[in-house]
Coordinates of C-alpha atoms in Angstrom, one line a residue:
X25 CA -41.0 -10.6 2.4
X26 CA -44.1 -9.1 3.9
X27 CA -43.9 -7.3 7.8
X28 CA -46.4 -8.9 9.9
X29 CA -47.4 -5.8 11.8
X30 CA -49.1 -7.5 14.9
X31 CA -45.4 -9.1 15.7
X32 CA -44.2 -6.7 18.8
X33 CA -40.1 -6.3 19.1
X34 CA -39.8 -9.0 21.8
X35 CA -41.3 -11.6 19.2
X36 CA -39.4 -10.5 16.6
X37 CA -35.9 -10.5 18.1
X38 CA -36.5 -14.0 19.0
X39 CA -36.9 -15.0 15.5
X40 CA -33.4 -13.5 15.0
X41 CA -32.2 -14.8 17.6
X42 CA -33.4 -18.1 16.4
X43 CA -31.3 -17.6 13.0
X44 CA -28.4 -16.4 14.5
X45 CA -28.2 -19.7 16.4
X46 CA -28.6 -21.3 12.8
X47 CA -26.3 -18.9 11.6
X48 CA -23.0 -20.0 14.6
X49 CA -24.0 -23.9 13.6
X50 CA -23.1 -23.2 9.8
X51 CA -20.5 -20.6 10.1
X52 CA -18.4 -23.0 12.3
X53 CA -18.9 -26.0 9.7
X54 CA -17.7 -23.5 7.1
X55 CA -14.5 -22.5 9.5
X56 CA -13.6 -26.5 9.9
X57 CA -13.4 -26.6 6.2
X58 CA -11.2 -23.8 6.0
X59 CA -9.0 -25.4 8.5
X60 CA -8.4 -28.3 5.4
X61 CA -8.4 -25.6 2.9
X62 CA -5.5 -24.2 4.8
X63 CA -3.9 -27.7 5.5
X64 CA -3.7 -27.8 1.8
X65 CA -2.3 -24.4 1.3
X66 CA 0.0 -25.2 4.3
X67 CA 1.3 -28.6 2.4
X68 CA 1.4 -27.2 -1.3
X69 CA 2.6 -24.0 -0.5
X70 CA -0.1 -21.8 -2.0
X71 CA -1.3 -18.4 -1.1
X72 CA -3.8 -17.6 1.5
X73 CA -5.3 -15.0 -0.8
X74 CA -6.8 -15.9 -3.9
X75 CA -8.0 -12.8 -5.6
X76 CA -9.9 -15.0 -8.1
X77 CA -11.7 -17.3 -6.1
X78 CA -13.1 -14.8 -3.5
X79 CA -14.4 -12.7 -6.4
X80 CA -16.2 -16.1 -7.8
X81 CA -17.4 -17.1 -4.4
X82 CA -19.3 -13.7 -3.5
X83 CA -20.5 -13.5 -7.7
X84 CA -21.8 -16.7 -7.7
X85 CA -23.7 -16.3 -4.3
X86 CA -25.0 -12.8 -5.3
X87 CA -26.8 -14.5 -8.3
X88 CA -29.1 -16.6 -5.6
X89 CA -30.0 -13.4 -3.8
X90 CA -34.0 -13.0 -4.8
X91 CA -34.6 -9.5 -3.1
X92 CA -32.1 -7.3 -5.1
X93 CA -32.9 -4.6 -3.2
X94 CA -30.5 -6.9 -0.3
X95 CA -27.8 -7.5 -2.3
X96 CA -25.1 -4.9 -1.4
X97 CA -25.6 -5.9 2.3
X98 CA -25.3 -9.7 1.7
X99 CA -21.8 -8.8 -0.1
X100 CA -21.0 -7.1 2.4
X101 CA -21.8 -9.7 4.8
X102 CA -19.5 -12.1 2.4
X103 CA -16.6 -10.2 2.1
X104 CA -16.4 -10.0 6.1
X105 CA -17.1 -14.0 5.5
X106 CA -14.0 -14.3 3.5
X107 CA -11.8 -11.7 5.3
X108 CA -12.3 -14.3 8.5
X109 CA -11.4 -16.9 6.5
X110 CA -8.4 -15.6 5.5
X111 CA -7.8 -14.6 9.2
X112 CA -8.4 -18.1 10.3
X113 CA -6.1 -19.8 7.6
X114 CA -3.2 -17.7 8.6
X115 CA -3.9 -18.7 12.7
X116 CA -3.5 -22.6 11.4
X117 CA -0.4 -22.3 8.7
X118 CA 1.6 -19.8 11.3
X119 CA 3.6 -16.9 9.7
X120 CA 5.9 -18.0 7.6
X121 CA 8.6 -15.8 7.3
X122 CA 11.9 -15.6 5.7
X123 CA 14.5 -14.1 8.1
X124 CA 17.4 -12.9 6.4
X125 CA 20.6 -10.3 6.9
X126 CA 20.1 -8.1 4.4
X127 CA 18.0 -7.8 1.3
X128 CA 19.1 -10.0 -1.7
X129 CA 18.3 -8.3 -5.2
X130 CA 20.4 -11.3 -6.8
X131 CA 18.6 -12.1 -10.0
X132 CA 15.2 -10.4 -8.9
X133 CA 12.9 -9.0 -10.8
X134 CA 12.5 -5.3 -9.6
X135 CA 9.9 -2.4 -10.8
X136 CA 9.1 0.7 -10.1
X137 CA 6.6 3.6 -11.7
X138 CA 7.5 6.1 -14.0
X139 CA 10.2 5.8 -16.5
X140 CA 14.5 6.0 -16.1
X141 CA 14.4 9.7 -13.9
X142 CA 11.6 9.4 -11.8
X143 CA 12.0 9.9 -8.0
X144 CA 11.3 6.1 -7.3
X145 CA 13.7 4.9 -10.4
X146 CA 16.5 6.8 -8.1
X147 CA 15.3 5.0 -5.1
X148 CA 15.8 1.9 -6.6
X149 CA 19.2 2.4 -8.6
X150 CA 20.9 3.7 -5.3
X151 CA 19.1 1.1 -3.2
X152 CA 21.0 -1.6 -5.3
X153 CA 23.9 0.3 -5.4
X154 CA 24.4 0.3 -1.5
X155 CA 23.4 -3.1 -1.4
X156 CA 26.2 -5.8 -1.0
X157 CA 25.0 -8.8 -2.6
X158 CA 24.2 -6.8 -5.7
X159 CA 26.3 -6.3 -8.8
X160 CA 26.8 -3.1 -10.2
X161 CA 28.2 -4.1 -13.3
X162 CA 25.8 -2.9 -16.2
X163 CA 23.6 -1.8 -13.6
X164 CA 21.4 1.3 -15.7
X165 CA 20.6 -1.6 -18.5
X166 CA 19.6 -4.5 -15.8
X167 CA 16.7 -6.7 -18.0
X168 CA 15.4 -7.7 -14.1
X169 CA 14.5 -3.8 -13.7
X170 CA 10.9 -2.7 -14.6
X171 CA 8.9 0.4 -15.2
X172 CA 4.8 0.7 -14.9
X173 CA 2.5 3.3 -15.8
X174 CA 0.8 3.1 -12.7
X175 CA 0.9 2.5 -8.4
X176 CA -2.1 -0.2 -9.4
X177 CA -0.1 -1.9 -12.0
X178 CA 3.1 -2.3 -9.8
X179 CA 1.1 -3.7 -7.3
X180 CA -0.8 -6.3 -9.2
X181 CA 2.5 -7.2 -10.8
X182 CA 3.4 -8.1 -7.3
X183 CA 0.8 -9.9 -6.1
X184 CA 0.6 -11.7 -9.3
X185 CA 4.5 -12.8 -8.9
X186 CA 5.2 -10.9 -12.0
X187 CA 8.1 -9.1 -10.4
X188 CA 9.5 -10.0 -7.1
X189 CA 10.3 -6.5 -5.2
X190 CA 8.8 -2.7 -6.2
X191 CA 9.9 0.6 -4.7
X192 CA 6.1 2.0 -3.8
X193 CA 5.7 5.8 -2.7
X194 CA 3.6 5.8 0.0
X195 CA 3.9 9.4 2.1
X196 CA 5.2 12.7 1.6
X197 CA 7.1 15.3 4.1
X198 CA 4.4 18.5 2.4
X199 CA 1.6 17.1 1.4
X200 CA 0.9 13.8 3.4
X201 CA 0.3 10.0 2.0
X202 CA -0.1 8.5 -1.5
X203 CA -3.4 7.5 -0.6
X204 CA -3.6 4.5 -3.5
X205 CA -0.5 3.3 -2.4
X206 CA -1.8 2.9 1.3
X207 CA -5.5 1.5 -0.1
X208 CA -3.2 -0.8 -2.4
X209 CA -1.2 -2.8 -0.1
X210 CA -4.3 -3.4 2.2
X211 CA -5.9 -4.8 -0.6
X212 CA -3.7 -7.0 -2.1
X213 CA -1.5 -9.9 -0.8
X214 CA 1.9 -7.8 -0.4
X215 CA 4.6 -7.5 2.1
X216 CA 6.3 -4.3 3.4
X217 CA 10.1 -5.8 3.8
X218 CA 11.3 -2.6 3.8
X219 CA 11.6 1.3 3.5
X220 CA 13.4 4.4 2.2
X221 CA 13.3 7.9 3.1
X222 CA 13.9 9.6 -0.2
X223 CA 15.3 13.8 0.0
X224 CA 13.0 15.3 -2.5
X225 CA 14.5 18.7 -4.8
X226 CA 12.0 19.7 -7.6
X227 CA 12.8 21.8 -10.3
X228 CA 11.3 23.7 -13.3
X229 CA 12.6 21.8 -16.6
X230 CA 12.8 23.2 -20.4
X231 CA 13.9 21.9 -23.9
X232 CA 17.0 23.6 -24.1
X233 CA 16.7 27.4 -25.7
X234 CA 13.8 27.8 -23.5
X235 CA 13.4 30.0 -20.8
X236 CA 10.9 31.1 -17.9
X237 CA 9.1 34.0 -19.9
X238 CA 8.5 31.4 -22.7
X239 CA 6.4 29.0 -20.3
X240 CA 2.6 28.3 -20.7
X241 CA 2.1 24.5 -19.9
X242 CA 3.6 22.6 -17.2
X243 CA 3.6 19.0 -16.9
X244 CA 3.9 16.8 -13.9
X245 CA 2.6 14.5 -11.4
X246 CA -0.3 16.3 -8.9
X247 CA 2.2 15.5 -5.7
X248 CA 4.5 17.7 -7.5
X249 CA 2.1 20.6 -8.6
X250 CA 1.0 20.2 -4.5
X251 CA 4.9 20.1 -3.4
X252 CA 6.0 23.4 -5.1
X253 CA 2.6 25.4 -4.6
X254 CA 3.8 28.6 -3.8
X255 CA 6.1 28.8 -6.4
X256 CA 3.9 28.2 -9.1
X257 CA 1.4 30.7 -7.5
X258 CA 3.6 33.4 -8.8
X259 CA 3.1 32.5 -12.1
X260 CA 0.1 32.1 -14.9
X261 CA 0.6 28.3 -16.2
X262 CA -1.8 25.7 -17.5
X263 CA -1.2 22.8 -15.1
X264 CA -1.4 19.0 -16.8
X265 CA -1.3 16.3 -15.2
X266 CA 0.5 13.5 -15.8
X267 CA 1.1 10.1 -14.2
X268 CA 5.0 10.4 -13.4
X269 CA 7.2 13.4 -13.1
X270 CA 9.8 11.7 -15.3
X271 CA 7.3 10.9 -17.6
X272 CA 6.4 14.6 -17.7
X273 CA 10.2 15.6 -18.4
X274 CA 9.7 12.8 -21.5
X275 CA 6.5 14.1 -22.8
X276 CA 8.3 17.8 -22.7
X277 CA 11.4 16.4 -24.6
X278 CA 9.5 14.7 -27.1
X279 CA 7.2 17.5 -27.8
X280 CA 10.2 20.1 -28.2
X281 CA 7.9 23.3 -27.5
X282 CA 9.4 26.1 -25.7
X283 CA 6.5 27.1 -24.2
X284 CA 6.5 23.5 -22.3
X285 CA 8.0 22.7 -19.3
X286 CA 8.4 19.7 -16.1
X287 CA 8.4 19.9 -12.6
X288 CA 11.3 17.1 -12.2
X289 CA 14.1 15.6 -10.5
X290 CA 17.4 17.0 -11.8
X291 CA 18.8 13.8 -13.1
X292 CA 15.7 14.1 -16.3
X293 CA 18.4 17.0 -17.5
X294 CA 20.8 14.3 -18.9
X295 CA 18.6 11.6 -19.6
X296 CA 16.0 13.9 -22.1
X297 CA 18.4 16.5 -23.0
X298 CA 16.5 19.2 -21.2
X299 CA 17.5 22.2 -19.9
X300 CA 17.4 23.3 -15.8
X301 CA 15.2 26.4 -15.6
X302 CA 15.0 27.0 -12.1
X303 CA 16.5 24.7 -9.3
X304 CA 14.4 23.7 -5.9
X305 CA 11.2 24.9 -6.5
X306 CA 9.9 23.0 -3.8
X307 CA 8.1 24.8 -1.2
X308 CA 10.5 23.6 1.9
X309 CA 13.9 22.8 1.7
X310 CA 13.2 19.2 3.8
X311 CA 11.3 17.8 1.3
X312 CA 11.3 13.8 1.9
X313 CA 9.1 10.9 0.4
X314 CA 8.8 7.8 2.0
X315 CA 8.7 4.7 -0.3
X316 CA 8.0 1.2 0.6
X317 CA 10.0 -1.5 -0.8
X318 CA 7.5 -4.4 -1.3
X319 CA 7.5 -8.2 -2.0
X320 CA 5.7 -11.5 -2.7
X321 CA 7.6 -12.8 0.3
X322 CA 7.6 -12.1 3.7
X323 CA 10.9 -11.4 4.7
X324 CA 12.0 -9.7 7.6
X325 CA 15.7 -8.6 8.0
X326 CA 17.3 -9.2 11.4
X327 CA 17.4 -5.3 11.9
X328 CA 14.0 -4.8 11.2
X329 CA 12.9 -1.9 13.7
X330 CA 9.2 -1.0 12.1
X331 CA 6.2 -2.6 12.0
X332 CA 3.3 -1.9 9.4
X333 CA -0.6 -3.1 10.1
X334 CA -3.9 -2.7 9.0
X335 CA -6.5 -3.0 11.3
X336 CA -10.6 -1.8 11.9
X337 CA -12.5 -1.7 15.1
X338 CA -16.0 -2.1 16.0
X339 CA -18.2 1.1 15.2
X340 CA -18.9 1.7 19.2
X341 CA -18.2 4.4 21.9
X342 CA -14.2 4.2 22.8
X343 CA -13.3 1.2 20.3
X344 CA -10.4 3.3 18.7
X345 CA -9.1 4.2 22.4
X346 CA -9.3 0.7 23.1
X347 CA -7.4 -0.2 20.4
X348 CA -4.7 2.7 20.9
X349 CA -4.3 2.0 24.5
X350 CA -2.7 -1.3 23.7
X351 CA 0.5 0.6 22.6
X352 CA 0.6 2.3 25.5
X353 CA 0.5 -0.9 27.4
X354 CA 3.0 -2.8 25.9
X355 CA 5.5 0.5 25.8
X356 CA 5.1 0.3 22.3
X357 CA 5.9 3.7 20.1
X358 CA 3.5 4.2 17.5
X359 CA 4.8 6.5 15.1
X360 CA 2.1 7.0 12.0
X361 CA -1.8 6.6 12.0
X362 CA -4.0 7.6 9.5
X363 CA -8.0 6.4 8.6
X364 CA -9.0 5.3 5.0
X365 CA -12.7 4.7 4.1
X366 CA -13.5 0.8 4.2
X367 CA -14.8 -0.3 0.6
X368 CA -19.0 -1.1 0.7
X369 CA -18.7 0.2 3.7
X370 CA -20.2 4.1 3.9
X371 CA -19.0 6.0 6.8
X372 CA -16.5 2.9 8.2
X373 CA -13.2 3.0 8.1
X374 CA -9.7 0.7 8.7
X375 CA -6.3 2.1 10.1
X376 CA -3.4 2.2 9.0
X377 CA -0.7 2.0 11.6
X378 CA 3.1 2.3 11.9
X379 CA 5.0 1.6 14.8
X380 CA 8.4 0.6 16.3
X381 CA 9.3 -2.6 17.0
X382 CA 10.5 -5.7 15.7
X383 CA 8.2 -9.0 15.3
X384 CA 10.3 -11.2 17.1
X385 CA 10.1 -9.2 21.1
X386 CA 7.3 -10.6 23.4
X387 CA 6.1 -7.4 23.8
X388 CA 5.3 -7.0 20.0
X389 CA 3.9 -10.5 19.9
X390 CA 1.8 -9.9 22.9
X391 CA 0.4 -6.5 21.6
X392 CA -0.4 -8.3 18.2
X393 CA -2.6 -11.2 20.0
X394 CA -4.2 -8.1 21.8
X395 CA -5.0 -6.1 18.8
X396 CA -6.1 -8.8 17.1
X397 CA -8.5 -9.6 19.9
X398 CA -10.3 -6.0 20.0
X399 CA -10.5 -5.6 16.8
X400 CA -12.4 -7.1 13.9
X401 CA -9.7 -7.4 11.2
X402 CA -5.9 -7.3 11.6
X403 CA -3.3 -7.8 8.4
X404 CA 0.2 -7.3 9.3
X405 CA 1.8 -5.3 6.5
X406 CA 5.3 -6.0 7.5
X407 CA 8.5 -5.9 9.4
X408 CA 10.9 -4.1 8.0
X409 CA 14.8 -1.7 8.0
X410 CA 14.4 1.7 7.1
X411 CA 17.0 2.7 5.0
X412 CA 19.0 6.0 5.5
X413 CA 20.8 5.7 2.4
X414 CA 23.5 8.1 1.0
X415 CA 21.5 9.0 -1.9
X416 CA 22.1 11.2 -5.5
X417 CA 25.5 9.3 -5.8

């Protein structure tokens, strides 16, 4: 399309204008058959998000674009589309949560990453071992139990009702957050239901005969290489990385070199008949990891004291403080905020935010309604306990 150059600014803005007017007329025809779409999701019980159908929505759409050279921004402009749909279909079905005393792992399905030994296999063993309502009987050979190769895996295997629950790391103590966890659960349809703080003790692992003098490779996951830093400073090693640290004391146990070695938990000793070369190589002694336990379900325990969200602002003076201030109004304590990059969005970005609270006080519900006013996208995350568990039983 040509640009008529005798066309001054006021002229042209009331052409847009005129558009946008068009534009309100056909977005709110769209929104009213939302509201059926989510009468029918309401009635037959079906997810608000369908991964599937979004992507053949903005696909099919793009293919009508003429002037190429405008797609990106028109997908932009339809993924915003979308994201208020979804918004609006979750005002007219309500929340619907699943209130419960404590977490029920009775014949669940239940994954983690890694292999038997990693940090988050731990999590989850001692998790079910402290739970009540959970057997223990035959526990280490469970068929419901799980393993993936990666965060992206577990998560689709989620949101795809694959598995039921997943132990998810999402932040370390050292060296800060898993940052495809965080982008993860803002992208799919998870729920946060609830969250263990994990005491993390790294140590340099051998095939047995080996020892520290023999080392030239190590193999481990990069939060681990990043965790024990200063240790491995004093020495000359080829650093691999690999996807797991249990999967690392594997790989080393399989390959049966002496001049290989894991950073690992100290359980992998045992389970690949390895050999402890050097115990807590970490670089502080208070080494934790957070790690998310996840669901298709919303449930929120009675206890729940934390409150996970996802939210973005307008990309104006003071919209952040704006935002913020709304804790401080509703004497709310926000404990964790960090900024990830939006996706086709250069130079924008969403929040994550973590604060205290539980969804069912008036001041919580009242801050929500806020937040969700001032900003242009809100996705609660969860409600959820945070288990202090007497872990490395």
């Amino acid at each position: 399309m040509g640009i008529n150059k005798r066309l001054d600014l006021g002229e042209i803005r009331d052409r847009i204008d005129e558009i946008d007017s068009k534009l309100v007329e056909l977005l709110e025809e769209r929104l009213a058959i939302v509201q059926e779409v989510a009468q029918f999701k309401k009635q037959t019980g079906k997810k608000i998000f369908d991964e599937i159908r979004e992507k053949e929505v903005v696909t099919k759409n793009l293919k009508k674009v003429k002037n190429m050279e405008l797609s990106h921004y028109i997908e932009i402009i339809f993924k915003d589309i979308m994201n208020s749909s979804k918004e609006y279909q979750k005002f007219k079905i309500g929340i619907n949560t699943k209130y419960v005393n404590d977490l029920d792992f009775f014949d669940k399905k239940i994954g983690y990453t890694g292999v038997p030994g990693s940090y988050a296999y731990e999590v989850l063993i001692n998790l079910l071992k402290n739970n009540k309502k959970f057997d223990e009987k035959n526990l280490e050979n469970n068929k419901n139990i799980f393993n993936f190769k990666s965060h992206k895996d577990l998560v689709e295997a989620v949101n795809s009702r694959k598995i039921d629950i997943a132990i998810l790391p999402i932040e370390n103590s050292i060296v800060g957050e898993v940052r495809d966890s965080i982008d993860l659960i803002n992208k799919k349809s998870i729920h946060i239901i609830g969250e263990v703080q994990h005491k993390i003790s790294h140590n340099l692992i051998g095939i047995k005969g080996s020892k520290i003098e023999d080392i030239k490779n190590i193999y481990s996951h990069e939060q681990a290489f990043m965790q024990c830093s200063e240790f491995l400073a004093n020495h000359d090693w080829k650093l691999n990385k690999m996807s797991n640290t249990a999967i690392g004391a594997k790989f080393v146990s399989e390959c049966k070199n002496i001049e290989n070695a894991c950073i690992a938990n100290k359980k992998t000793k045992e389970m690949y008949d390895l050999e402890i070369l050097c115990e807590n190589i970490n670089n502080e002694k208070e080494n934790y990891t957070r790690f998310f336990v996840i669901s298709n379900e919303n449930i929120v325990l009675d206890k729940s004291d934390k409150i996970s969200i996802v939210t973005s602002v307008n990309d104006k003076s003071g919209a952040l403080v704006e935002l913020l201030q709304i804790f401080y109004e509703y004497h709310l304590n926000m404990v964790n905020l960090k900024s990830r990059p939006r996706e086709s969005k250069p130079w924008e970005y969403y929040f994550y935010i973590d604060f205290k609270g539980n969804i069912k006080n008036e001041n919580v519900k009242l801050a929500l309604e806020k937040i969700r006013q001032k900003s242009n996208y809100l996705q609660i995350l969860g409600n959820y306990k945070v288990y202090n568990l007497q872990l490395n039983q």
